[in-house]
């Protein structure tokens, strides 16, 4: 027990250093990328060479290492979470609370975004020549997204049936997170139903799988400072700043809405419902937030989120291991803000006036598709294309915002992961299993 605690403390100390290194990597990548972009231009042979032979491989290896362990991690942590909660009624209650919280905060986020985009109206003044230029420049990317959207089909009853996976191994191979989560839930539930003596060897095995996976995460995270530098350099060095300048007010609206939600809505929830200082919450989770920002993927950030919740905030693993995997695919506050704003922005660009009733439909669709989107880079775009058609905006219009998507994706994913972590804190608090005084004291900053 003591040695486990010591290991944890060592991990925290190491984590502190790593956090700083990752942050430094982020700043270095951004500075070098912007320098290369402004001094040489995104298409300069040297910039292209560095991107192709250095930044891209390093970034991809880092991402692949994280993705490699996501499925076993989700399976082990969900099954152990459910088995650890013991009683199935309790599992149902925790699940209901988590999903209720996901829905409420995603709705609040979408409404915040919609209010802002309707006040500022960034789409009304867009020059028609810029519109056609952007649509031509990103036509190819847009058509891939349109076919992805058609392949994804409509969001309906099939989506719910699809959660009950026919083959958990295939779900894992296809990156179908909900299928793996469902199988993990069934597995954990079954472990509570069979005699304890029979369940024990399997629980031991899952615990050891969990430890092995966490240890692989540790190895992958050693590469994080370089991976993050490479990923950020890739984005900033090739970014079409000039072409995208006219979209400045759209970007600003999305970023302001994300900031408003994180800094105001979430802070109020944290302070008054969770009972924890938002500043402490932010400081203890920032390594997960930086990972989310640099990978643009809630799934890739899941290992870092689990470690931030358990080691940084002291949330019990049964709750963190259950709520965070669910949240990484179902709770996307930032995505719902982005989707709502983008739909309204493109309606404004195409001169489509929406009634109040249609605005309400936009909110509902933004929430629903944010729940349905995969936690991978650009995971929400195919679903967004599907919503556009409902309001008479051609799917091809997505090309207008495609060039910007990486920057916006990084920012919205950070808010998504912030929301997931707050959900774990909320559920743990409301179950009476955790409170602010349980945040590990050793490097707890003053409020
Ligand atoms: N990249 C986002 C995430 O992983 C999903 C999206 O909005 O595209 O959370």
Short mmCIF file of C-alpha atoms and ligand atoms in Angstrom, two decimals, residues 296-298 332 335 374-380 409 412-413 416, ligand 1:
data_model
loop_
_atom_site.label_atom_id
_atom_site.label_comp_id
_atom_site.label_asym_id
_atom_site.label_seq_id
_atom_site.Cartn_x
_atom_site.Cartn_y
_atom_site.Cartn_z
CA UNK A 296 -7.34 17.24 -31.45
CA UNK A 297 -8.72 13.98 -30.17
CA UNK A 298 -10.74 13.21 -27.03
CA UNK A 332 -18.50 17.15 -26.37
CA UNK A 335 -18.03 20.39 -30.48
CA UNK A 374 -16.23 10.25 -32.77
CA UNK A 375 -13.48 11.61 -30.52
CA UNK A 376 -10.94 11.80 -33.33
CA UNK A 377 -9.56 14.79 -35.27
CA UNK A 378 -12.37 16.25 -37.38
CA UNK A 379 -14.77 13.60 -36.04
CA UNK A 380 -17.71 15.98 -36.03
CA UNK A 409 -10.61 21.36 -33.63
CA UNK A 412 -12.96 22.58 -29.16
CA UNK A 413 -11.34 19.26 -28.18
CA UNK A 416 -14.57 18.66 -24.70
N1 LIG B 1 -11.88 16.32 -32.39
C1 LIG B 1 -13.02 16.33 -31.52
C2 LIG B 1 -12.75 15.43 -30.33
O1 LIG B 1 -12.03 14.47 -30.43
C3 LIG B 1 -14.28 15.92 -32.24
C4 LIG B 1 -14.67 16.99 -33.23
O2 LIG B 1 -15.32 17.97 -32.82
O3 LIG B 1 -14.34 16.88 -34.41
O4 LIG B 1 -13.26 15.66 -29.26
#
